[in-house]
PDB file of C-alpha atoms in Angstrom:
ATOM      1  CA  MET N   3       0.000   0.000   0.000  1.00 47.00           C
ATOM      2  CA  PRO N   4       1.551   3.354  -1.032  1.00 50.00           C
ATOM      3  CA  ILE N   5       2.505   5.800   1.692  1.00 56.00           C
ATOM      4  CA  GLN N   6       0.209   8.827   1.750  1.00 59.00           C
ATOM      5  CA  GLU N   7       1.907  12.207   1.908  1.00 72.00           C
ATOM      6  CA  PRO N   8       0.514  14.626   4.510  1.00 77.00           C
ATOM      7  CA  ALA N   9      -2.214  16.769   3.007  1.00 75.00           C
ATOM      8  CA  CYS N  10      -0.674  19.993   4.284  1.00 87.00           C
ATOM      9  CA  ARG N  11       2.824  19.335   2.933  1.00 94.00           C
ATOM     10  CA  PRO N  12       3.576  22.239   0.539  1.00 96.00           C
ATOM     11  CA  SER N  13       4.443  21.613  -3.098  1.00 96.00           C
ATOM     12  CA  ALA N  14       6.887  24.533  -3.169  1.00 97.00           C
ATOM     13  CA  VAL N  15       9.295  25.804  -0.521  1.00 98.00           C
ATOM     14  CA  THR N  16      11.416  28.935  -0.133  1.00 98.00           C
ATOM     15  CA  VAL N  17      14.916  28.431   1.249  1.00 98.00           C
ATOM     16  CA  ARG N  18      16.130  31.615   2.916  1.00 98.00           C
ATOM     17  CA  GLU N  19      19.924  31.845   2.884  1.00 98.00           C
ATOM     18  CA  VAL N  20      21.205  33.069   6.249  1.00 97.00           C
ATOM     19  CA  GLY N  21      24.872  32.180   5.880  1.00 97.00           C
ATOM     20  CA  LEU N  22      25.947  35.790   5.429  1.00 97.00           C
ATOM     21  CA  ARG N  23      24.632  36.540   8.904  1.00 96.00           C
ATOM     22  CA  ASP N  24      24.114  33.449  11.049  1.00 92.00           C
ATOM     23  CA  GLY N  25      26.966  31.649   9.352  1.00 93.00           C
ATOM     24  CA  LEU N  26      29.646  34.313   9.301  1.00 94.00           C
ATOM     25  CA  GLN N  27      28.936  35.607  12.800  1.00 91.00           C
ATOM     26  CA  SER N  28      30.149  32.293  14.211  1.00 86.00           C
ATOM     27  CA  LEU N  29      33.466  32.317  12.350  1.00 89.00           C
ATOM     28  CA  SER N  30      36.648  33.998  13.517  1.00 87.00           C
ATOM     29  CA  VAL N  31      37.519  35.429  10.112  1.00 91.00           C
ATOM     30  CA  VAL N  32      36.149  38.622   8.567  1.00 95.00           C
ATOM     31  CA  MET N  33      35.117  37.947   4.974  1.00 97.00           C
ATOM     32  CA  PRO N  34      35.945  40.835   2.607  1.00 98.00           C
ATOM     33  CA  THR N  35      32.951  42.799   1.411  1.00 98.00           C
ATOM     34  CA  GLN N  36      33.613  42.057  -2.260  1.00 98.00           C
ATOM     35  CA  ILE N  37      33.479  38.325  -1.614  1.00 98.00           C
ATOM     36  CA  LYS N  38      30.157  38.773   0.183  1.00 98.00           C
ATOM     37  CA  LEU N  39      28.833  40.662  -2.823  1.00 98.00           C
ATOM     38  CA  ASP N  40      30.009  37.835  -5.064  1.00 98.00           C
ATOM     39  CA  TRP N  41      28.241  35.371  -2.755  1.00 98.00           C
ATOM     40  CA  ILE N  42      24.971  37.322  -3.021  1.00 98.00           C
ATOM     41  CA  ASP N  43      25.234  37.492  -6.808  1.00 98.00           C
ATOM     42  CA  ALA N  44      26.003  33.778  -7.128  1.00 98.00           C
ATOM     43  CA  ALA N  45      23.148  32.803  -4.799  1.00 98.00           C
ATOM     44  CA  TYR N  46      20.796  34.989  -6.816  1.00 98.00           C
ATOM     45  CA  ALA N  47      22.034  33.483 -10.090  1.00 98.00           C
ATOM     46  CA  ALA N  48      21.371  30.031  -8.608  1.00 98.00           C
ATOM     47  CA  GLY N  49      17.745  31.011  -8.045  1.00 98.00           C
ATOM     48  CA  GLN N  50      17.708  31.948  -4.364  1.00 98.00           C
ATOM     49  CA  ARG N  51      15.203  34.720  -3.799  1.00 98.00           C
ATOM     50  CA  GLU N  52      15.448  35.358  -0.059  1.00 98.00           C
ATOM     51  CA  ILE N  53      18.760  36.239   1.586  1.00 98.00           C
ATOM     52  CA  GLU N  54      19.503  37.501   5.087  1.00 98.00           C
ATOM     53  CA  VAL N  55      22.522  39.636   4.350  1.00 98.00           C
ATOM     54  CA  GLY N  56      23.624  40.702   7.812  1.00 98.00           C
ATOM     55  CA  SER N  57      22.724  42.380  11.072  1.00 97.00           C
ATOM     56  CA  PHE N  58      22.866  45.900  12.435  1.00 97.00           C
ATOM     57  CA  VAL N  59      24.989  45.274  15.506  1.00 92.00           C
ATOM     58  CA  PRO N  60      27.972  47.321  16.736  1.00 90.00           C
ATOM     59  CA  ALA N  61      31.077  46.538  14.680  1.00 89.00           C
ATOM     60  CA  ARG N  62      33.126  46.149  17.854  1.00 90.00           C
ATOM     61  CA  LEU N  63      30.925  43.194  18.826  1.00 89.00           C
ATOM     62  CA  LEU N  64      30.645  41.496  15.434  1.00 92.00           C
ATOM     63  CA  PRO N  65      33.151  42.932  12.949  1.00 95.00           C
ATOM     64  CA  GLN N  66      32.151  40.114  10.586  1.00 95.00           C
ATOM     65  CA  LEU N  67      28.888  41.998   9.928  1.00 97.00           C
ATOM     66  CA  ALA N  68      30.130  45.602   9.846  1.00 97.00           C
ATOM     67  CA  ASP N  69      29.379  46.040   6.123  1.00 98.00           C
ATOM     68  CA  THR N  70      25.677  45.122   6.335  1.00 98.00           C
ATOM     69  CA  ALA N  71      24.445  48.457   4.939  1.00 98.00           C
ATOM     70  CA  GLU N  72      26.665  48.100   1.876  1.00 98.00           C
ATOM     71  CA  LEU N  73      25.401  44.571   1.268  1.00 98.00           C
ATOM     72  CA  ILE N  74      21.790  45.722   1.500  1.00 98.00           C
ATOM     73  CA  ALA N  75      22.416  48.536  -0.977  1.00 98.00           C
ATOM     74  CA  HIS N  76      23.726  45.978  -3.464  1.00 98.00           C
ATOM     75  CA  ALA N  77      21.212  43.210  -2.826  1.00 98.00           C
ATOM     76  CA  THR N  78      18.166  45.457  -3.137  1.00 98.00           C
ATOM     77  CA  GLN N  79      19.167  46.186  -6.746  1.00 98.00           C
ATOM     78  CA  LEU N  80      18.533  42.538  -7.679  1.00 98.00           C
ATOM     79  CA  ALA N  81      14.999  42.212  -9.045  1.00 98.00           C
ATOM     80  CA  GLY N  82      12.704  39.975  -7.043  1.00 98.00           C
ATOM     81  CA  LEU N  83      15.141  39.361  -4.205  1.00 98.00           C
ATOM     82  CA  MET N  84      13.724  39.603  -0.667  1.00 98.00           C
ATOM     83  CA  VAL N  85      16.485  41.160   1.430  1.00 98.00           C
ATOM     84  CA  SER N  86      16.276  40.661   5.181  1.00 98.00           C
ATOM     85  CA  VAL N  87      18.399  41.854   8.073  1.00 98.00           C
ATOM     86  CA  LEU N  88      18.526  40.917  11.758  1.00 97.00           C
ATOM     87  CA  VAL N  89      18.009  43.760  14.248  1.00 97.00           C
ATOM     88  CA  PRO N  90      18.636  43.248  17.983  1.00 95.00           C
ATOM     89  CA  ASN N  91      17.543  46.676  19.278  1.00 96.00           C
ATOM     90  CA  LEU N  92      15.835  49.952  18.411  1.00 96.00           C
ATOM     91  CA  LYS N  93      18.999  51.484  16.962  1.00 96.00           C
ATOM     92  CA  GLY N  94      19.299  48.497  14.646  1.00 97.00           C
ATOM     93  CA  ALA N  95      15.674  48.902  13.615  1.00 98.00           C
ATOM     94  CA  GLU N  96      16.282  52.561  12.767  1.00 97.00           C
ATOM     95  CA  LEU N  97      19.255  51.601  10.607  1.00 98.00           C
ATOM     96  CA  ALA N  98      17.219  48.863   8.955  1.00 98.00           C
ATOM     97  CA  LEU N  99      14.399  51.268   8.122  1.00 98.00           C
ATOM     98  CA  ALA N 100      16.908  53.633   6.531  1.00 97.00           C
ATOM     99  CA  SER N 101      18.688  50.875   4.630  1.00 97.00           C
ATOM    100  CA  GLY N 102      15.968  49.870   2.207  1.00 96.00           C
ATOM    101  CA  ALA N 103      15.880  46.230   3.304  1.00 98.00           C
ATOM    102  CA  HIS N 104      12.548  44.477   2.861  1.00 98.00           C
ATOM    103  CA  LEU N 105      12.331  42.662   6.190  1.00 98.00           C
ATOM    104  CA  MET N 106      13.742  43.037   9.692  1.00 98.00           C
ATOM    105  CA  LEU N 107      14.036  39.898  11.797  1.00 98.00           C
ATOM    106  CA  VAL N 108      13.883  40.545  15.538  1.00 98.00           C
ATOM    107  CA  PRO N 109      15.284  37.644  17.587  1.00 96.00           C
ATOM    108  CA  LEU N 110      13.513  36.731  20.810  1.00 97.00           C
ATOM    109  CA  SER N 111      14.779  33.914  23.001  1.00 95.00           C
ATOM    110  CA  ALA N 112      12.139  31.879  24.783  1.00 96.00           C
ATOM    111  CA  SER N 113      14.935  30.990  27.195  1.00 94.00           C
ATOM    112  CA  HIS N 114      15.204  33.721  29.818  1.00 93.00           C
ATOM    113  CA  ALA N 115      18.897  32.951  30.354  1.00 92.00           C
ATOM    114  CA  HIS N 116      19.753  33.103  26.655  1.00 91.00           C
ATOM    115  CA  SER N 117      17.726  36.285  26.174  1.00 90.00           C
ATOM    116  CA  LEU N 118      19.755  38.045  28.843  1.00 90.00           C
ATOM    117  CA  ALA N 119      23.042  36.736  27.434  1.00 86.00           C
ATOM    118  CA  ASN N 120      22.185  37.561  23.834  1.00 82.00           C
ATOM    119  CA  LEU N 121      20.241  40.845  24.052  1.00 85.00           C
ATOM    120  CA  ARG N 122      20.565  41.861  27.716  1.00 89.00           C
ATOM    121  CA  LYS N 123      16.773  41.938  27.860  1.00 93.00           C
ATOM    122  CA  THR N 124      14.139  39.594  29.200  1.00 96.00           C
ATOM    123  CA  PRO N 125      11.838  37.996  26.611  1.00 94.00           C
ATOM    124  CA  ASP N 126       8.991  40.301  27.589  1.00 96.00           C
ATOM    125  CA  GLU N 127      11.235  43.344  27.250  1.00 97.00           C
ATOM    126  CA  VAL N 128      11.977  42.208  23.701  1.00 97.00           C
ATOM    127  CA  VAL N 129       8.249  41.977  23.039  1.00 98.00           C
ATOM    128  CA  ALA N 130       7.823  45.562  24.229  1.00 98.00           C
ATOM    129  CA  MET N 131      10.715  46.600  21.970  1.00 98.00           C
ATOM    130  CA  VAL N 132       8.960  45.032  18.964  1.00 98.00           C
ATOM    131  CA  GLY N 133       5.969  47.246  19.733  1.00 98.00           C
ATOM    132  CA  GLN N 134       8.254  50.277  19.557  1.00 98.00           C
ATOM    133  CA  MET N 135       9.742  49.034  16.300  1.00 98.00           C
ATOM    134  CA  ARG N 136       6.279  48.640  14.825  1.00 98.00           C
ATOM    135  CA  ALA N 137       5.401  52.187  15.851  1.00 98.00           C
ATOM    136  CA  ALA N 138       8.602  53.501  14.260  1.00 97.00           C
ATOM    137  CA  ARG N 139       7.961  51.518  11.087  1.00 98.00           C
ATOM    138  CA  ASP N 140       4.412  52.814  10.776  1.00 98.00           C
ATOM    139  CA  ALA N 141       5.448  56.398  11.555  1.00 97.00           C
ATOM    140  CA  ALA N 142       8.027  56.216   8.779  1.00 96.00           C
ATOM    141  CA  GLY N 143       5.405  55.024   6.305  1.00 97.00           C
ATOM    142  CA  SER N 144       7.612  52.038   5.548  1.00 97.00           C
ATOM    143  CA  SER N 145       6.404  48.770   4.034  1.00 96.00           C
ATOM    144  CA  MET N 146       9.203  46.780   5.686  1.00 98.00           C
ATOM    145  CA  LEU N 147       8.001  43.537   7.236  1.00 98.00           C
ATOM    146  CA  ILE N 148       8.719  42.757  10.877  1.00 98.00           C
ATOM    147  CA  GLU N 149       9.343  39.107  11.680  1.00 98.00           C
ATOM    148  CA  GLY N 150       9.577  37.996  15.287  1.00 98.00           C
ATOM    149  CA  GLY N 151      11.851  34.983  15.517  1.00 98.00           C
ATOM    150  CA  VAL N 152      11.335  32.876  18.637  1.00 98.00           C
ATOM    151  CA  GLY N 153      14.661  31.165  19.323  1.00 96.00           C
ATOM    152  CA  THR N 154      15.684  28.424  21.770  1.00 95.00           C
ATOM    153  CA  ALA N 155      12.184  27.107  21.144  1.00 96.00           C
ATOM    154  CA  PHE N 156      13.189  23.515  21.923  1.00 97.00           C
ATOM    155  CA  GLY N 157      15.624  24.063  24.759  1.00 94.00           C
ATOM    156  CA  CYS N 158      18.742  25.986  25.686  1.00 92.00           C
ATOM    157  CA  THR N 159      22.328  25.139  26.599  1.00 88.00           C
ATOM    158  CA  LEU N 160      22.241  27.841  29.279  1.00 87.00           C
ATOM    159  CA  GLN N 161      18.812  27.267  30.801  1.00 90.00           C
ATOM    160  CA  GLY N 162      17.974  23.718  29.819  1.00 90.00           C
ATOM    161  CA  GLU N 163      14.282  23.019  29.290  1.00 93.00           C
ATOM    162  CA  VAL N 164      12.028  25.615  27.676  1.00 94.00           C
ATOM    163  CA  GLN N 165       8.313  24.986  28.134  1.00 97.00           C
ATOM    164  CA  GLN N 166       6.177  24.826  24.980  1.00 97.00           C
ATOM    165  CA  GLU N 167       3.562  26.984  26.683  1.00 97.00           C
ATOM    166  CA  GLU N 168       6.147  29.750  27.123  1.00 97.00           C
ATOM    167  CA  VAL N 169       7.179  29.555  23.478  1.00 98.00           C
ATOM    168  CA  LEU N 170       3.564  29.868  22.360  1.00 98.00           C
ATOM    169  CA  ARG N 171       2.871  32.698  24.820  1.00 98.00           C
ATOM    170  CA  LEU N 172       5.799  34.711  23.501  1.00 98.00           C
ATOM    171  CA  MET N 173       4.862  34.018  19.899  1.00 98.00           C
ATOM    172  CA  GLN N 174       1.348  35.344  20.514  1.00 98.00           C
ATOM    173  CA  ALA N 175       2.812  38.335  22.351  1.00 98.00           C
ATOM    174  CA  LEU N 176       4.984  39.192  19.353  1.00 98.00           C
ATOM    175  CA  LEU N 177       1.960  39.167  17.073  1.00 98.00           C
ATOM    176  CA  ASP N 178      -0.008  41.286  19.548  1.00 98.00           C
ATOM    177  CA  ALA N 179       2.898  43.756  19.733  1.00 98.00           C
ATOM    178  CA  GLY N 180       2.819  44.321  15.978  1.00 98.00           C
ATOM    179  CA  ALA N 181       5.025  41.709  14.319  1.00 98.00           C
ATOM    180  CA  ASP N 182       3.715  40.953  10.850  1.00 98.00           C
ATOM    181  CA  ARG N 183       4.782  37.330  11.132  1.00 98.00           C
ATOM    182  CA  VAL N 184       6.650  34.914  13.367  1.00 98.00           C
ATOM    183  CA  SER N 185       9.116  32.062  13.027  1.00 98.00           C
ATOM    184  CA  LEU N 186      10.471  29.349  15.323  1.00 98.00           C
ATOM    185  CA  ALA N 187      14.121  28.392  15.743  1.00 97.00           C
ATOM    186  CA  ASP N 188      15.965  25.466  17.286  1.00 96.00           C
ATOM    187  CA  THR N 189      18.931  27.646  18.164  1.00 91.00           C
ATOM    188  CA  VAL N 190      21.041  24.947  19.830  1.00 90.00           C
ATOM    189  CA  GLY N 191      20.046  21.788  17.989  1.00 92.00           C
ATOM    190  CA  TYR N 192      17.938  20.206  20.738  1.00 94.00           C
ATOM    191  CA  ALA N 193      14.859  19.443  18.615  1.00 97.00           C
ATOM    192  CA  ASP N 194      13.693  16.075  17.335  1.00 98.00           C
ATOM    193  CA  PRO N 195      10.997  15.379  14.718  1.00 98.00           C
ATOM    194  CA  ALA N 196       8.300  14.520  17.269  1.00 98.00           C
ATOM    195  CA  SER N 197       8.829  17.712  19.276  1.00 98.00           C
ATOM    196  CA  VAL N 198       8.949  19.733  16.057  1.00 98.00           C
ATOM    197  CA  GLY N 199       5.617  18.316  14.936  1.00 98.00           C
ATOM    198  CA  ARG N 200       3.977  19.064  18.283  1.00 98.00           C
ATOM    199  CA  LEU N 201       5.252  22.634  18.553  1.00 98.00           C
ATOM    200  CA  PHE N 202       4.605  23.661  14.965  1.00 98.00           C
ATOM    201  CA  GLU N 203       1.102  22.191  14.972  1.00 98.00           C
ATOM    202  CA  ALA N 204       0.313  24.129  18.151  1.00 98.00           C
ATOM    203  CA  ALA N 205       1.912  27.280  16.738  1.00 98.00           C
ATOM    204  CA  ARG N 206      -0.075  26.961  13.515  1.00 97.00           C
ATOM    205  CA  ARG N 207      -3.321  26.897  15.489  1.00 97.00           C
ATOM    206  CA  ILE N 208      -2.362  30.250  17.026  1.00 96.00           C
ATOM    207  CA  ALA N 209      -0.631  32.067  14.184  1.00 98.00           C
ATOM    208  CA  GLY N 210      -2.068  30.463  11.056  1.00 97.00           C
ATOM    209  CA  ASP N 211      -0.286  31.644   7.926  1.00 95.00           C
ATOM    210  CA  ARG N 212       1.616  34.228   9.968  1.00 98.00           C
ATOM    211  CA  LEU N 213       3.825  31.354  11.128  1.00 98.00           C
ATOM    212  CA  CYS N 214       6.206  31.814   8.238  1.00 97.00           C
ATOM    213  CA  CYS N 215       9.520  30.037   8.754  1.00 98.00           C
ATOM    214  CA  ALA N 216      11.511  27.348  10.574  1.00 98.00           C
ATOM    215  CA  HIS N 217      15.182  27.538  11.512  1.00 97.00           C
ATOM    216  CA  PHE N 218      17.048  24.372  12.454  1.00 96.00           C
ATOM    217  CA  HIS N 219      20.621  23.636  13.449  1.00 94.00           C
ATOM    218  CA  ASP N 220      22.122  20.269  12.589  1.00 93.00           C
ATOM    219  CA  THR N 221      24.182  20.070  15.775  1.00 90.00           C
ATOM    220  CA  ARG N 222      23.107  16.492  16.493  1.00 90.00           C
ATOM    221  CA  GLY N 223      22.389  15.319  12.961  1.00 92.00           C
ATOM    222  CA  LEU N 224      18.609  15.803  13.035  1.00 96.00           C
ATOM    223  CA  GLY N 225      18.365  19.004  11.015  1.00 96.00           C
ATOM    224  CA  LEU N 226      16.822  17.557   7.855  1.00 98.00           C
ATOM    225  CA  ALA N 227      14.563  15.214   9.838  1.00 98.00           C
ATOM    226  CA  ASN N 228      13.283  18.246  11.727  1.00 98.00           C
ATOM    227  CA  VAL N 229      12.730  20.096   8.450  1.00 98.00           C
ATOM    228  CA  LEU N 230      10.582  17.214   7.227  1.00 98.00           C
ATOM    229  CA  ALA N 231       8.533  17.250  10.435  1.00 98.00           C
ATOM    230  CA  ALA N 232       7.907  21.001  10.089  1.00 98.00           C
ATOM    231  CA  LEU N 233       7.204  20.599   6.379  1.00 98.00           C
ATOM    232  CA  ASP N 234       4.443  18.145   7.194  1.00 97.00           C
ATOM    233  CA  THR N 235       2.728  20.765   9.354  1.00 97.00           C
ATOM    234  CA  GLY N 236       2.600  23.136   6.375  1.00 97.00           C
ATOM    235  CA  VAL N 237       5.772  25.204   6.818  1.00 98.00           C
ATOM    236  CA  ALA N 238       6.931  26.439   3.409  1.00 98.00           C
ATOM    237  CA  ARG N 239       9.999  28.535   4.289  1.00 98.00           C
ATOM    238  CA  PHE N 240      13.215  27.354   5.903  1.00 98.00           C
ATOM    239  CA  ASP N 241      16.431  29.078   6.885  1.00 98.00           C
ATOM    240  CA  ALA N 242      19.681  27.424   5.845  1.00 97.00           C
ATOM    241  CA  CYS N 243      23.378  28.222   5.603  1.00 97.00           C
ATOM    242  CA  LEU N 244      25.671  27.484   2.700  1.00 97.00           C
ATOM    243  CA  ALA N 245      28.101  24.734   3.772  1.00 96.00           C
ATOM    244  CA  GLY N 246      26.212  24.269   7.035  1.00 95.00           C
ATOM    245  CA  ILE N 247      28.049  27.038   8.846  1.00 92.00           C
ATOM    246  CA  GLY N 248      26.426  28.933  11.674  1.00 78.00           C
ATOM    247  CA  GLY N 249      25.945  29.319  15.385  1.00 68.00           C
ATOM    248  CA  CYS N 250      25.296  31.805  18.160  1.00 64.00           C
ATOM    249  CA  PRO N 251      28.115  33.452  20.130  1.00 61.00           C
ATOM    250  CA  HIS N 252      25.930  33.397  23.267  1.00 56.00           C
ATOM    251  CA  ALA N 253      24.752  29.774  23.026  1.00 58.00           C
ATOM    252  CA  PRO N 254      27.592  27.334  23.724  1.00 59.00           C
ATOM    253  CA  GLY N 255      27.446  24.343  21.403  1.00 57.00           C
ATOM    254  CA  ALA N 256      25.066  25.999  18.946  1.00 57.00           C
ATOM    255  CA  SER N 257      26.842  25.100  15.758  1.00 66.00           C
ATOM    256  CA  GLY N 258      25.918  23.890  12.325  1.00 83.00           C
ATOM    257  CA  ASN N 259      22.851  25.229  10.549  1.00 91.00           C
ATOM    258  CA  VAL N 260      21.078  22.973   8.098  1.00 96.00           C
ATOM    259  CA  SER N 261      23.175  23.026   4.944  1.00 97.00           C
ATOM    260  CA  THR N 262      21.523  24.945   2.110  1.00 98.00           C
ATOM    261  CA  GLU N 263      22.688  22.480  -0.523  1.00 97.00           C
ATOM    262  CA  ASP N 264      21.580  19.419   1.475  1.00 97.00           C
ATOM    263  CA  LEU N 265      18.186  20.971   2.140  1.00 98.00           C
ATOM    264  CA  VAL N 266      17.610  21.917  -1.496  1.00 98.00           C
ATOM    265  CA  PHE N 267      18.652  18.429  -2.592  1.00 97.00           C
ATOM    266  CA  MET N 268      16.226  16.760  -0.168  1.00 97.00           C
ATOM    267  CA  LEU N 269      13.321  18.975  -1.170  1.00 97.00           C
ATOM    268  CA  GLN N 270      13.895  18.622  -4.905  1.00 96.00           C
ATOM    269  CA  SER N 271      14.348  14.864  -4.568  1.00 95.00           C
ATOM    270  CA  MET N 272      10.915  14.771  -2.925  1.00 95.00           C
ATOM    271  CA  GLY N 273       9.417  16.635  -5.883  1.00 94.00           C
ATOM    272  CA  ILE N 274       9.087  19.926  -3.974  1.00 96.00           C
ATOM    273  CA  GLU N 275       9.878  23.046  -5.977  1.00 97.00           C
ATOM    274  CA  THR N 276      12.550  25.396  -4.625  1.00 97.00           C
ATOM    275  CA  GLY N 277      13.421  27.499  -7.672  1.00 97.00           C
ATOM    276  CA  VAL N 278      17.104  26.735  -7.038  1.00 97.00           C
ATOM    277  CA  ASP N 279      19.558  25.473  -9.650  1.00 97.00           C
ATOM    278  CA  LEU N 280      21.397  22.882  -7.564  1.00 96.00           C
ATOM    279  CA  PRO N 281      24.528  22.557  -9.765  1.00 96.00           C
ATOM    280  CA  ARG N 282      24.960  26.322  -9.554  1.00 97.00           C
ATOM    281  CA  LEU N 283      24.465  26.168  -5.797  1.00 97.00           C
ATOM    282  CA  LEU N 284      27.154  23.484  -5.565  1.00 97.00           C
ATOM    283  CA  ALA N 285      29.475  25.701  -7.591  1.00 97.00           C
ATOM    284  CA  LEU N 286      28.878  28.412  -4.996  1.00 98.00           C
ATOM    285  CA  ARG N 287      29.642  25.870  -2.270  1.00 97.00           C
ATOM    286  CA  GLU N 288      32.955  25.128  -4.018  1.00 97.00           C
ATOM    287  CA  ALA N 289      33.732  28.839  -4.099  1.00 98.00           C
ATOM    288  CA  ALA N 290      32.982  29.072  -0.367  1.00 97.00           C
ATOM    289  CA  ALA N 291      35.593  26.406   0.301  1.00 95.00           C
ATOM    290  CA  GLY N 292      38.118  28.705  -1.323  1.00 96.00           C
ATOM    291  CA  TRP N 293      36.871  31.780   0.518  1.00 97.00           C
ATOM    292  CA  LEU N 294      37.024  30.045   3.906  1.00 95.00           C
ATOM    293  CA  PRO N 295      39.986  27.655   3.576  1.00 93.00           C
ATOM    294  CA  ASP N 296      40.664  27.196   7.297  1.00 89.00           C
ATOM    295  CA  GLN N 297      37.085  27.143   8.552  1.00 90.00           C
ATOM    296  CA  PRO N 298      34.912  24.106   9.333  1.00 88.00           C
ATOM    297  CA  LEU N 299      32.476  23.516   6.466  1.00 92.00           C
ATOM    298  CA  HIS N 300      29.802  20.834   6.396  1.00 92.00           C
ATOM    299  CA  GLY N 301      27.342  19.101   4.087  1.00 93.00           C
ATOM    300  CA  ALA N 302      26.726  15.510   3.037  1.00 94.00           C
ATOM    301  CA  LEU N 303      25.909  16.328  -0.594  1.00 96.00           C
ATOM    302  CA  TRP N 304      29.219  18.133  -1.004  1.00 94.00           C
ATOM    303  CA  ARG N 305      31.096  15.034   0.123  1.00 93.00           C
ATOM    304  CA  ALA N 306      29.040  12.447  -1.792  1.00 94.00           C
ATOM    305  CA  GLY N 307      28.041  14.384  -4.915  1.00 94.00           C
ATOM    306  CA  LEU N 308      24.799  14.237  -6.871  1.00 93.00           C
ATOM    307  CA  PRO N 309      23.529  10.707  -7.592  1.00 93.00           C
ATOM    308  CA  LYS N 310      23.321   9.597 -11.209  1.00 90.00           C
ATOM    309  CA  THR N 311      19.543   9.337 -10.840  1.00 88.00           C
ATOM    310  CA  TYR N 312      19.149  12.939  -9.697  1.00 87.00           C
ATOM    311  CA  PRO N 313      17.936  14.606 -12.941  1.00 79.00           C
ATOM    312  CA  ALA N 314      15.305  11.907 -13.508  1.00 66.00           C
ATOM    313  CA  ARG N 315      14.112  12.120  -9.927  1.00 67.00           C
ATOM    314  CA  ILE N 316      13.307  15.806 -10.224  1.00 69.00           C
ATOM    315  CA  GLY N 317      11.703  15.482 -13.631  1.00 52.00           C
ATOM    316  CA  GLN N 318      14.571  16.860 -15.681  1.00 48.00           C
ATOM    317  CA  PRO N 319      15.988  15.186 -18.771  1.00 37.00           C
ATOM    318  CA  ALA N 320      18.848  12.861 -17.935  1.00 35.00           C
TER     319      ALA N 320
END
């Protein structure tokens, strides 16, 4: 008897590249701006249409992201590209509004301990800050989207357990404060497919289509399995990092985002449209190996290569 696919599994998925922010912030090197621009152009040429290009944080804290405004100026010239930026505070939101980016992502940690370490604010203080950001956005007459990203949604290396009820409370609070949409993140790689299914189903009942994205780290090898679990609840947008780089400076052990190339390969192999030219994406992955020669890079597809059956499996001529 054939296996029935979940009715709510989407037929098309957007993969949002976050390597330029979440990936590079975890590395000790500072990538030259021109190489970042080349990365954006190559990702765009490969068909990626959502890229998080950086974050407005003080350069003394994260010099890896000091050129964010320049990257936004370039990326917003590419037709049809959704350019997002992470903002941790009101000053960052002001810079984002002036930059011309299309979306600001505001990180909120459901873990009280991680929230204090990462933003020096409690989760509820972050919620209040989102309300101020929404007021500033509306006063400026801007169309920029505000996404509230609830991190450490499955647990925290600093605090330990994070209750699902607290995650859902904070997600609702973000929407009430004025966030246009919300996302959920397994910041430290604690999630498993069963817990992902439970949380995303509960979150969908609260947020509906305003639950827009999932963000998984592959710290313990369950990243793609967790993507599949979220996919089966109807999630149609996932964050990923080229070469599986990524992590959070304030979450010990939070390493390894889901690899963009592995994720695209899995989705396309399942017959799910991504709009991404995988050979071009792999060429970008090869370039990244040259750009970051002494840094830890990841990805199973990069090591194994495309199978000979791949074109046929995605409906392309062999």
